[in-house]
XYZ file of C-alpha atoms in Angstrom:
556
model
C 6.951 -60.555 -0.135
C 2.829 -60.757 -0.865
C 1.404 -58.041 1.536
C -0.508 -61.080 3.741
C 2.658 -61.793 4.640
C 4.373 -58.485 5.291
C 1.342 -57.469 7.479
C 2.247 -60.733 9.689
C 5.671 -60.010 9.986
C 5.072 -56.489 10.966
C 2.473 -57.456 13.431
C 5.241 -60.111 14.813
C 7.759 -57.166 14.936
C 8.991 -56.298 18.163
C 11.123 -53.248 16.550
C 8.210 -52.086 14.806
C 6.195 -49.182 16.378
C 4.815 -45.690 15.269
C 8.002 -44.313 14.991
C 9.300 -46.329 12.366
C 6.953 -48.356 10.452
C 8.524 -46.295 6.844
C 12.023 -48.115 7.607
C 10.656 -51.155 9.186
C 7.997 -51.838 5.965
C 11.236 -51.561 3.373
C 13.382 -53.739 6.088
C 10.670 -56.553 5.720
C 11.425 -56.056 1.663
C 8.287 -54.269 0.281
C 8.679 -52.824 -3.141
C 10.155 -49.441 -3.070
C 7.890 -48.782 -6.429
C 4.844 -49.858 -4.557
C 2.108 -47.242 -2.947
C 3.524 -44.521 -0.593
C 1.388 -41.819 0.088
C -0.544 -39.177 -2.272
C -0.638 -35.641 -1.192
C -3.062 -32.894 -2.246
C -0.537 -29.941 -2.872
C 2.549 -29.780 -4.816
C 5.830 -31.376 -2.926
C 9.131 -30.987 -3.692
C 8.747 -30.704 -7.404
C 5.684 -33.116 -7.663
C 2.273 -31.659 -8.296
C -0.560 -32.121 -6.316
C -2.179 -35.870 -6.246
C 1.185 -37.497 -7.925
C 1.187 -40.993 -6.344
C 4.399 -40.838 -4.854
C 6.161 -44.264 -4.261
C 7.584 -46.271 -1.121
C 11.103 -45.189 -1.936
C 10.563 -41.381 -2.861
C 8.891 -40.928 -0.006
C 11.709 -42.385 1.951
C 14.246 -40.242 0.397
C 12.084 -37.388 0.491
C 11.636 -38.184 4.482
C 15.210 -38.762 4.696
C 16.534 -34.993 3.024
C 14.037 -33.736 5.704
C 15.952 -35.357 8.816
C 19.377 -34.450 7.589
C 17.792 -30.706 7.025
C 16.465 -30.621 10.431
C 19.902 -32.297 11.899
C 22.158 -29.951 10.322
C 19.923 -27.257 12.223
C 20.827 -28.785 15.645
C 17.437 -31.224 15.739
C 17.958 -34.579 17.915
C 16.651 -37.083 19.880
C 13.880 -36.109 22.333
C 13.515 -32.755 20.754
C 9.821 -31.574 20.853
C 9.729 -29.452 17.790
C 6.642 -27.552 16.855
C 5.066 -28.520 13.347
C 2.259 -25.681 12.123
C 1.216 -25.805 8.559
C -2.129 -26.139 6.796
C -1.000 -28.603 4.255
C -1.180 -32.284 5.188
C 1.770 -33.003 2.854
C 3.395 -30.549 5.532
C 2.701 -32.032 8.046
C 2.751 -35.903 7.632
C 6.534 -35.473 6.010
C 7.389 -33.816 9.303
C 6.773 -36.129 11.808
C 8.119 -38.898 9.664
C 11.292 -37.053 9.384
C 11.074 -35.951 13.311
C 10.437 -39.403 14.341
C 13.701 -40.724 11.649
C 15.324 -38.391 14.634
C 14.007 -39.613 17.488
C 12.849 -36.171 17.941
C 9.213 -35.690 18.906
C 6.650 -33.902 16.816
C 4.010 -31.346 17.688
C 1.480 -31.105 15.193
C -0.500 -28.096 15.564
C -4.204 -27.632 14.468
C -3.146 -25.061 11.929
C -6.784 -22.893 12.483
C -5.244 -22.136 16.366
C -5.328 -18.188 17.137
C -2.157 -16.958 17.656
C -1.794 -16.269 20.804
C -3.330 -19.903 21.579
C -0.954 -21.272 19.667
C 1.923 -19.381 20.950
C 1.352 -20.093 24.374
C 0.654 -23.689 23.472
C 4.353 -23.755 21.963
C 5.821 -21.956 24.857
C 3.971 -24.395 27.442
C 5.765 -27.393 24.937
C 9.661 -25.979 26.031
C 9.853 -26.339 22.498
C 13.315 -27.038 20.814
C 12.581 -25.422 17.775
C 9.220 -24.404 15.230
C 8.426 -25.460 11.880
C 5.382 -23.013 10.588
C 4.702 -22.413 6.532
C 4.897 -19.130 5.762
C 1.247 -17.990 7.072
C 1.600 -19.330 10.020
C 5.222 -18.099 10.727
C 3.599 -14.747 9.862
C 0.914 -15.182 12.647
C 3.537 -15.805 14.997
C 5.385 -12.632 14.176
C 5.774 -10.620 17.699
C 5.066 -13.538 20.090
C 7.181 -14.905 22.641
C 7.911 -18.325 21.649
C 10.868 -19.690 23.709
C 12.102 -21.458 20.792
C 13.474 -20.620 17.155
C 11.676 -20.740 14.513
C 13.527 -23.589 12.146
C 11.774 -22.349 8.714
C 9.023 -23.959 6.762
C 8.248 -27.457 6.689
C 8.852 -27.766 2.390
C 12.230 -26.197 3.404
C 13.468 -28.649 4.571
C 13.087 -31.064 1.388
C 15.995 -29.447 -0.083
C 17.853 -31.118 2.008
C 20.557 -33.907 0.866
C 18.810 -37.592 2.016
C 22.783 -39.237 1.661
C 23.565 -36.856 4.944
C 20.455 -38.191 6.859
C 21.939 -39.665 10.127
C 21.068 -43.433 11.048
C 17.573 -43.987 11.919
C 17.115 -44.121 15.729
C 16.566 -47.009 17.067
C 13.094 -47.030 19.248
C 12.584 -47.666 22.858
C 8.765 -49.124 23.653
C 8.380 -45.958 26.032
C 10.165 -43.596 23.823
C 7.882 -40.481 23.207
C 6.506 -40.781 19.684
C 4.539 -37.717 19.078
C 2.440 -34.971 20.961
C -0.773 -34.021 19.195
C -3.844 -31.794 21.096
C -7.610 -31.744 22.433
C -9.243 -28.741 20.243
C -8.591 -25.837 22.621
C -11.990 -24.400 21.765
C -12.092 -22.760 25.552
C -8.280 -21.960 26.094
C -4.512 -23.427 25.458
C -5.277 -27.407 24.323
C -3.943 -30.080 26.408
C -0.943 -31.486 24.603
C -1.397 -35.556 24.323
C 1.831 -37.330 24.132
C 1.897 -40.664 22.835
C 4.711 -43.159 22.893
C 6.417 -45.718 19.987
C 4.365 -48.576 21.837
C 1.201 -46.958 22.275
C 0.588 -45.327 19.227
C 1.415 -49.051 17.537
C -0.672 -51.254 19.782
C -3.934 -50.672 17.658
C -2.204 -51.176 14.299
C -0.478 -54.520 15.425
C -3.645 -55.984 16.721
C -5.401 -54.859 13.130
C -2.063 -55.936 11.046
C -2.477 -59.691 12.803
C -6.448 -59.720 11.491
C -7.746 -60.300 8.120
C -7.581 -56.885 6.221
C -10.427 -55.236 6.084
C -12.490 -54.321 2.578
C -12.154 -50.377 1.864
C -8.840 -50.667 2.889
C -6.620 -50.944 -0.166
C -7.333 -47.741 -1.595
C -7.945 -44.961 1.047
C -9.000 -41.042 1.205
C -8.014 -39.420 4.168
C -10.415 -36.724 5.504
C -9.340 -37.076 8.553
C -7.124 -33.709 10.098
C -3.513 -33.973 9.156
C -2.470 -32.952 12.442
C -4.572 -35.694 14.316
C -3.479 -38.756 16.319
C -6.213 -40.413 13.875
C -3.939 -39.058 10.907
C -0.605 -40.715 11.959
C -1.991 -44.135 13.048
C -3.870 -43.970 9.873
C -0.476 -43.743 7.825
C 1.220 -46.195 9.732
C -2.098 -48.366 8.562
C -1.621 -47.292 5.315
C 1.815 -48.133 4.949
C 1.822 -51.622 7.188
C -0.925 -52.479 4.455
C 0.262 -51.370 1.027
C -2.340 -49.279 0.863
C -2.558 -46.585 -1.387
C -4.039 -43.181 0.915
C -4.343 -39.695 -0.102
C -4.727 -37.349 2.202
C -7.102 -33.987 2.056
C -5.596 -31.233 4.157
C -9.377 -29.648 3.561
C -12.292 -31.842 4.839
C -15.576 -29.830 3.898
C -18.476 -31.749 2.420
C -17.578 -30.102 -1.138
C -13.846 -30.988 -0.847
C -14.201 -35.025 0.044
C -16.942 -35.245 -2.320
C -15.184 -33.934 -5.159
C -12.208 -36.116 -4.173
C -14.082 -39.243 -3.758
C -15.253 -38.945 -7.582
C -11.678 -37.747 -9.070
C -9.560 -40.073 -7.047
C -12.398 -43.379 -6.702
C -11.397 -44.693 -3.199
C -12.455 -47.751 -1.753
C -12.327 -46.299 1.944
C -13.206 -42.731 3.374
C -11.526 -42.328 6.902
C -13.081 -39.000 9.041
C -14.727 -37.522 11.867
C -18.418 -37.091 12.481
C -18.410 -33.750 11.199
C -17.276 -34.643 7.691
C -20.097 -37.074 7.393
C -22.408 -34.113 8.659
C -21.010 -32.141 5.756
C -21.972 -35.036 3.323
C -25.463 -35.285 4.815
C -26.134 -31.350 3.405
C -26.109 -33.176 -0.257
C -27.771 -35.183 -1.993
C -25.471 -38.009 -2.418
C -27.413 -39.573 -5.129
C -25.842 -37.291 -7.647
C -22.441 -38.042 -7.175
C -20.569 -40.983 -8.583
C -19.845 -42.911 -4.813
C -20.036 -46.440 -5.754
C -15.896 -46.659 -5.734
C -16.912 -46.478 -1.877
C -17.020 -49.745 0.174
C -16.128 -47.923 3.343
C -17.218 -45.143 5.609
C -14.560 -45.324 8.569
C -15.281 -43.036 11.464
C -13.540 -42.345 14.556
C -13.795 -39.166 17.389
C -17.453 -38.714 18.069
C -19.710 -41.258 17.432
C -22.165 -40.320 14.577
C -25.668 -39.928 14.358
C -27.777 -42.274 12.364
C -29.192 -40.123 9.605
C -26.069 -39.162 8.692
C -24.999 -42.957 8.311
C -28.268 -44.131 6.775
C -27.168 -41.645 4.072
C -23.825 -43.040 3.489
C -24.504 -46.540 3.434
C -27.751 -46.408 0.661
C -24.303 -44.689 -1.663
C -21.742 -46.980 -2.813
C -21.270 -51.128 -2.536
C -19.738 -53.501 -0.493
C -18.584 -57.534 -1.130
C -21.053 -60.166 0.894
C -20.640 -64.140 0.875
C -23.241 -65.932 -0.707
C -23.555 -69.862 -1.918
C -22.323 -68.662 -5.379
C -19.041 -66.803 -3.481
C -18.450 -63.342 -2.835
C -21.034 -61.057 -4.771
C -20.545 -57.369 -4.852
C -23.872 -55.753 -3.334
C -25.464 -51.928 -3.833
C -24.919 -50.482 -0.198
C -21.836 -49.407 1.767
C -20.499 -50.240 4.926
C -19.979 -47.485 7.725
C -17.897 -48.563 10.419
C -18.360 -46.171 13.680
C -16.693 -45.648 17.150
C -15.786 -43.613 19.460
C -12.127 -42.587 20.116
C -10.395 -39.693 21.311
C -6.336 -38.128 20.932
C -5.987 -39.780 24.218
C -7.222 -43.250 23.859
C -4.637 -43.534 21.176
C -7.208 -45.285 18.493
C -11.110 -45.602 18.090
C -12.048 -48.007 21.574
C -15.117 -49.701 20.121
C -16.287 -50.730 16.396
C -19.759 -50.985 15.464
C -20.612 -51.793 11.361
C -23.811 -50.694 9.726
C -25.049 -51.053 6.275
C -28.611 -50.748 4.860
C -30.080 -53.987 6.479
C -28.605 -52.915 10.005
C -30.990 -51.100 12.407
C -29.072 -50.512 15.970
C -28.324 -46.842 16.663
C -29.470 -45.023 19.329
C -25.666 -44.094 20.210
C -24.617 -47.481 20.408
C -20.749 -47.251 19.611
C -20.738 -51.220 20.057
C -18.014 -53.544 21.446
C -14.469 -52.754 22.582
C -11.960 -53.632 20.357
C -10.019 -56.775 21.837
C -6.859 -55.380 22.260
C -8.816 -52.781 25.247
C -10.679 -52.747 28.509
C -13.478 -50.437 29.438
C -15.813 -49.891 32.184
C -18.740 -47.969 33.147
C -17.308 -46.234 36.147
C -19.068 -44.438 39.663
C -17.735 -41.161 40.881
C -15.541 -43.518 43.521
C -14.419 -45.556 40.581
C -16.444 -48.759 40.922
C -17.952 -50.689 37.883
C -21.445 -50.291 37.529
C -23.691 -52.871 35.822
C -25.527 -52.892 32.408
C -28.381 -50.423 32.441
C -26.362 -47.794 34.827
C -25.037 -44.263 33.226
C -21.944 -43.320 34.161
C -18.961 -42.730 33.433
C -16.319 -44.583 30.839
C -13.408 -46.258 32.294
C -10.127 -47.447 29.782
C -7.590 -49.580 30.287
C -5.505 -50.172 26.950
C -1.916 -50.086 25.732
C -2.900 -47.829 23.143
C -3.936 -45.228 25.773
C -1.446 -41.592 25.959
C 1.222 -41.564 28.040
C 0.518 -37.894 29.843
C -0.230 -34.813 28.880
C 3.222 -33.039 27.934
C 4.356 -30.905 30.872
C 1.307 -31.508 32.907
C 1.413 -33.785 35.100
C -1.632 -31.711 37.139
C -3.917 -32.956 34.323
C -2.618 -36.431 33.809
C -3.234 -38.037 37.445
C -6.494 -35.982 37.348
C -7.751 -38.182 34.342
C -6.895 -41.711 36.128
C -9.229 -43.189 38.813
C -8.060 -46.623 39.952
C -5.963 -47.760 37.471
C -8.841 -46.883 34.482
C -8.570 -43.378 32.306
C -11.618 -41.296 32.670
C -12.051 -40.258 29.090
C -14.896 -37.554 30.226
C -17.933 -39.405 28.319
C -21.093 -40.703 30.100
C -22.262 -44.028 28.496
C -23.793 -47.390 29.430
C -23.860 -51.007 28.357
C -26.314 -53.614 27.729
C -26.724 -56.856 28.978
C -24.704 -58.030 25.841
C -21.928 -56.036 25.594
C -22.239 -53.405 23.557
C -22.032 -49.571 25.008
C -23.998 -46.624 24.203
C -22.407 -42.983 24.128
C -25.222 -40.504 25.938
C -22.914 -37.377 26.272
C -19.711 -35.479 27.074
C -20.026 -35.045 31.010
C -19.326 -31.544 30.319
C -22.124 -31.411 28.096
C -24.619 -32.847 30.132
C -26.836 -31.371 33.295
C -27.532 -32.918 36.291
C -31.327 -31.106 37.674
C -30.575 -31.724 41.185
C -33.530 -33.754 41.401
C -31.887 -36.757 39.835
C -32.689 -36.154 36.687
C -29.549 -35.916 34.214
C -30.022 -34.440 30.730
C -28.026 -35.429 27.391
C -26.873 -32.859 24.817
C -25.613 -35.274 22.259
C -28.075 -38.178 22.721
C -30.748 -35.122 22.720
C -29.375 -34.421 19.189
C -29.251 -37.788 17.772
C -33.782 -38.225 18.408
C -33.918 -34.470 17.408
C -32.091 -35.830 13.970
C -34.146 -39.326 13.947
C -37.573 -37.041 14.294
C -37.108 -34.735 11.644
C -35.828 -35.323 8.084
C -35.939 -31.840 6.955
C -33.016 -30.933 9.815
C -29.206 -32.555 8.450
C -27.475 -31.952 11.984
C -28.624 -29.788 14.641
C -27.049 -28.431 18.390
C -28.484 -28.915 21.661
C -26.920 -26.436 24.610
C -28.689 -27.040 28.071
C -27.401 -24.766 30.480
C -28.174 -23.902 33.973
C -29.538 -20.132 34.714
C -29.503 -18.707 38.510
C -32.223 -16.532 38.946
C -30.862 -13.095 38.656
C -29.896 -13.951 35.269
C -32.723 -16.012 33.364
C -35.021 -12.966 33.106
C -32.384 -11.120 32.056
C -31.264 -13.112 29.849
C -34.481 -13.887 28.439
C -34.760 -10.623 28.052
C -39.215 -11.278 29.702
C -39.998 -8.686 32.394
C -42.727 -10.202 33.677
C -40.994 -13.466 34.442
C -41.590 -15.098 38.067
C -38.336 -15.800 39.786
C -37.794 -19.181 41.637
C -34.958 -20.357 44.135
C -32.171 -22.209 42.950
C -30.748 -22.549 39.170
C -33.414 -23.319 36.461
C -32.134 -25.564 33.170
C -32.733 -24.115 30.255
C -32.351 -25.701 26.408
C -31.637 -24.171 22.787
C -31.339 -26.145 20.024
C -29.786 -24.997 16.560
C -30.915 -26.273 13.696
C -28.799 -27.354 10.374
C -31.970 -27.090 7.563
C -31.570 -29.583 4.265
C -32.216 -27.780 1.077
C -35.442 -26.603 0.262
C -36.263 -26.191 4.141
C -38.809 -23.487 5.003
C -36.609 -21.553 8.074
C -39.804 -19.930 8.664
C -41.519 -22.879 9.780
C -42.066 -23.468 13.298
C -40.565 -26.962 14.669
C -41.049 -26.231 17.897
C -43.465 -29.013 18.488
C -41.707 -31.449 16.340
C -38.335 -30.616 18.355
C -40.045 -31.148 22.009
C -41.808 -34.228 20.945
C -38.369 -35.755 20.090
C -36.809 -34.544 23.628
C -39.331 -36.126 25.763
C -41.219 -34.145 28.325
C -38.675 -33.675 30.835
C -36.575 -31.771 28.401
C -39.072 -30.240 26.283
C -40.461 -28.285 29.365
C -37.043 -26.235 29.425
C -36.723 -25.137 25.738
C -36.708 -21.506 25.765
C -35.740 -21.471 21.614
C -35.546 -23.232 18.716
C -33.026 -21.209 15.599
C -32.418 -22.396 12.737
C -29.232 -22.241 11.734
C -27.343 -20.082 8.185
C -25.819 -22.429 5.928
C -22.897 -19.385 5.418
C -22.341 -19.759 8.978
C -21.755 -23.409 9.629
C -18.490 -23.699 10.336
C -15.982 -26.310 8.525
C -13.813 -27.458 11.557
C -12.105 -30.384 12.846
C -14.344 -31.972 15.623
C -17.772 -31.953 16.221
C -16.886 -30.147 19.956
C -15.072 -27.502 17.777
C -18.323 -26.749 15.945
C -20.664 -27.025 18.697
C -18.767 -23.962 20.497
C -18.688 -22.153 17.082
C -22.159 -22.255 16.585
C -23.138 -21.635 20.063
C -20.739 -18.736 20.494
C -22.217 -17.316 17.115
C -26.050 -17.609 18.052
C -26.458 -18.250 21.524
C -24.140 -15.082 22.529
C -26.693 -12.247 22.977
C -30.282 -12.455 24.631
C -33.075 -14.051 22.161
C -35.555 -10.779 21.692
């Protein structure tokens, strides 16, 4: 069957969802010696980056179910999956979900006790953890055995694996997590429907160039990771997957393994902007996919002067210097990126536009009472899509508080334009209303901080409100003149490009690019170590990093 026409079929599937798309893609009669996946550590006897094909990885996801059955693993079972290796990972849940159990996947840099709290709030039927992990676990209350290590269970006999389960639409699929950077994450479940509906709308559409050959830098145990596998595998795509994502790491990758597609978050292509892309051999790259946070132009105006892309011209498709970057904005719980917006070197819209929904979705720009508000108006963003999370796992608390009037309240503060495209300003969290009504941006504040000054790759913005007791304390000024009421005050953190002086004062530069409103509350401007930049999975994750390393004592 020619992949066109295994793509429809799946698309026209009604048995088809996340939970199955391995057994449904060799039911429709692909090759079992075409592309399965590629991992980046050795696997049951093959080394690191051995393609490994459609078949072996079904047998090898096979001796994993009948490994986890014999130990008493079945349907609805949430079992806990935390491991650093995406191999690890991404062989679990296809063996969990082979079960009808339902995976956990654990962000394996969790602390401990986060993470052991996290599995106890799960009721947890059971852990897999690699052997580091397992060790960081040692003296915790989990409420739930610990099964053994995820590579285990490949010794396991795939002849004894029991029948696949067969799917329900609503069946629970898989239960990923928000970052927990300020406490336990909120575990997102997601259903075999949900987790699909992205993937059938993209399998039905004309497949998309970058997309035969892909790198994965996206985190292994990520929603983004398993609907980017079912992807993978609906298209006959070949994908290897990075269970490091650091500038260093994809960049080496991209010139061993010459992908046609990159697929990660914001903060990979922040690492990426810290080189000097010019001296790496990119043009294998058609295709910058990025989901999570939106990303800042500089960043993308780096990526798309690397690599090449195919246009149409009178003489036929012509293969062109220049890349295309395709951006969004997406989240664990809206079950795939909501919006698409492509840029290449010709394309000049950013400002934070993340574009137009995807077809498949609704959105809104929402009121506090949950009425729509027209283009031009902030507030905030409304969903309505079959992809969206079903709940948060033993929560229900959390899940009604996130729906207003039928729409999900994804926490992001955004507007549209008379034609239909929508601009991210901020996480509400992130943001600061002055009382006044007056509302300042941390992440749009970032992106014109960025646009004004070349020598800065990515930068932080933290406005904050102070009461007055604490801002002269804080401040650590003796003299300064209290006033009623809580004052806003802004740092900013600068990420220097090499060669920058980090003596230099920016100061004007940086309050030039907030606007006057802003600028009048920066109390500092720090530049920022390389050493400490932290290599994490979201851009939230290294905003709190950052700030917690810097912004934790009183500036002298």
């Amino acid at each position: 069957m020619r992949t066109r026409g295994l793509r429809g079929a799946l698309a026209a599937d009604t048995e088809v969802g996340a939970g199955n798309v391995l057994a449904r893609v060799l039911a429709h009669g692909a090759d079992p010696a075409g592309p399965g996946l590629t991992f980046d550590t050795a696997v049951d006897g093959h080394p690191a980056e051995t393609p490994l094909t459609l078949g072996r990885l079904d047998e090898m996801v096979a001796a994993r179910a009948a490994w986890l059955h014999e130990r008493g693993v079945r349907p609805r079972d949430p079992v806990a999956v935390w491991a650093g290796a995406a191999a690890d990972m991404v062989l679990s849940f296809l063996a969990l979900t082979r079960l009808g159990a339902i995976p956990a996947l654990m962000n394996g840099r969790l602390r401990p006790e986060i993470a052991a709290e996290y599995i106890r709030r799960l009721r947890a039927a059971g852990v897999l953890a690699d052997a580091a992990h397992a060790a960081a676990l040692q003296g915790h209350d989990l409420g739930a055995p610990l099964l053994g290590e995820p590579d285990e269970a490949g010794g396991g006999d795939p002849a004894a694996a029991p029948p696949h389960y067969r799917h329900h639409d609503e069946d629970p699929i898989v239960i990923t997590h928000t970052s927990g950077t300020t406490g336990v994450p909120k575990a997102v479940l997601h259903s075999h429907a949900s987790l699909f509906a992205a993937t059938r709308h993209l399998l039905a559409m004309p497949q998309a160039q970058g997309t035969t050959r892909i790198l994965n830098a996206l985190p292994a145990p990520h929603t983004a990771t398993v609907l980017m596998v079912n992807q993978a595998l609906g298209n006959r795509a070949e994908m290897y997957l990075l269970s490091e994502q650091g500038g260093e790491r994809v960049l080496d990758a991209i010139q061993r393994w010459r992908p046609d597609g990159v697929f990660g978050f914001s903060v990979t292509w922040a690492e990426l902007a810290r080189f000097d892309l010019s001296a790496y051999e990119l043009d294998s790259v058609r295709l910058w996919f990025n989901t999570g946070d939106c990303s800042h132009e500089p960043h993308v105006r780096r990526l798309v002067r690397v690599g090449s892309r195919d246009v149409m011209t009178r003489d036929g498709v012509t293969r062109v210097p220049g890349s295309v970057f395709i951006d969004g904005l997406g989240s664990s719980e809206m079950g795939h990126s909501m919006f698409h917006i492509t840029h290449t070197v010709d394309t000049d819209r950013y400002g934070r536009c993340v574009g137009r929904p995807y077809r498949f979705t609704r959105v809104a720009v929402l009121d506090e009472a949950g009425n729509e508000l027209p283009p031009g108006q902030v507030g905030w963003l409304g969903i309505d899509s079959p992809s969206l999370f079903r709940g948060y796992w033993n929560d229900s608390v959390t899940t009604y508080r996130s729906r207003l009037r039928g729409w999900y309240l994804t926490g992001d503060l955004v507007h549209a334009d008379a034609d239909g495209r929508y601009y991210h300003l901020d996480r509400a969290v992130d943001s600061v209303e002055t009382g006044d009504g007056k509302r300042f941006f941390t992440a749009l504040s970032e992106e014109r901080i960025l646009a004004a000054c070349a020598d800065v790759t990515d930068c932080t913005v933290v406005i904050v409100k102070e009461s007055d007791t604490e801002r002269p304390l804080r401040l650590g000024v003796s003299d300064a003149t209290p006033r009623p009421g809580a004052v806003v005050v802004t740092d900013v953190l600068l990420e220097l490009a090499a060669g920058a002086d980090p003596a230099e004062d920016r100061t004007a530069r940086i309050r030039a690019a907030l606007g006057p409103d802003l600028a009048a509350t920066l109390r500092r401007v720090v530049p920022v170590r390389a050493d400490d930049i932290p290599v994490t999975v979201t851009g939230k994750v290294r905003k709190v990093a950052l700030r917690e390393r810097y912004l934790s004592e009183s500036p002298s």
